[in-house]
């Protein structure tokens, strides 16, 4: 009798028995996934396509990623052509007419926007400006607010919950950011060299000055002439550190750093880039700690 009664209740009120399906969010990068998880909590399921230890410019367009996008309600991407080599193929292959796609670069103060017509001449992979903007923690809240608004639009019943998570994400990030700024304060104006143009937002925020790059142009291996000039400049200016992402092949920057008498500083460029970096704030804990150690 009880079983029959339960069945009737279930049939009459299916939503009482089954919690609402979490909103399925696919992101191109692990940083966007981490922020989406912080805001969406248990009301979202989040998958990132690029892992934090991969170069997000170069990801293989696998059919399994098309299936993810096919099942997603929301796609978050960094934009500024960061994913141009692989995301359009995946979205096309996913054939998901219900997909809402959000470019998180809107609202960001983009650095290094080229003057004149946009071109990928000579393979420059930053034709719309520098796409590595998540590496300034002041951009975290801008991305988080947009993600929050989008989640609320797709799941209005959860908007108060998303809003609460957003507020605590921002409060925690701002509190920690002050501590990171104190940690980096002694190194304001310190000159460093970098492999790829991906630390400009980090440098602008932390006060580091990036003098030059190993890559002639973003994504282009250096000519021997450029490398020789760079090493000479590093020696003359007594540059202490050469910043390299941990997915970059270290052999070239390592030998350049050695010849210049500098230290190669290997940094994670995304959440998941090292074991133990699972949140957006943990990424900056790691990066600022590593930089302060290398520059002291
Ligand atoms: Zn880049």
Short mmCIF file of N, CA, C and O and ligand atoms in Angstrom, two decimals, residues 57 125-126 131-132 196-197, ligand 1:
data_model
loop_
_atom_site.label_atom_id
_atom_site.label_comp_id
_atom_site.label_asym_id
_atom_site.label_seq_id
_atom_site.Cartn_x
_atom_site.Cartn_y
_atom_site.Cartn_z
N UNK A 57 46.68 27.65 -26.75
CA UNK A 57 46.67 28.00 -28.17
C UNK A 57 46.57 26.75 -29.04
O UNK A 57 46.08 26.82 -30.16
N UNK A 125 50.12 34.88 -33.17
CA UNK A 125 48.93 34.22 -32.63
C UNK A 125 48.15 35.11 -31.66
O UNK A 125 47.23 34.65 -31.01
N UNK A 126 48.49 36.40 -31.59
CA UNK A 126 47.71 37.33 -30.77
C UNK A 126 47.17 38.47 -31.65
O UNK A 126 47.39 39.64 -31.37
N UNK A 131 45.60 37.53 -25.28
CA UNK A 131 44.44 36.82 -24.73
C UNK A 131 44.66 36.20 -23.34
O UNK A 131 43.78 35.53 -22.84
N UNK A 132 45.81 36.45 -22.70
CA UNK A 132 46.12 35.76 -21.43
C UNK A 132 45.67 36.57 -20.22
O UNK A 132 46.37 36.66 -19.21
N UNK A 196 57.11 33.55 -23.87
CA UNK A 196 55.95 33.89 -24.70
C UNK A 196 55.28 35.11 -24.09
O UNK A 196 55.36 35.32 -22.88
N UNK A 197 54.57 35.89 -24.91
CA UNK A 197 53.87 37.07 -24.40
C UNK A 197 52.61 36.64 -23.66
O UNK A 197 51.50 36.81 -24.15
ZN1 LIG B 1 49.59 33.57 -26.27
#
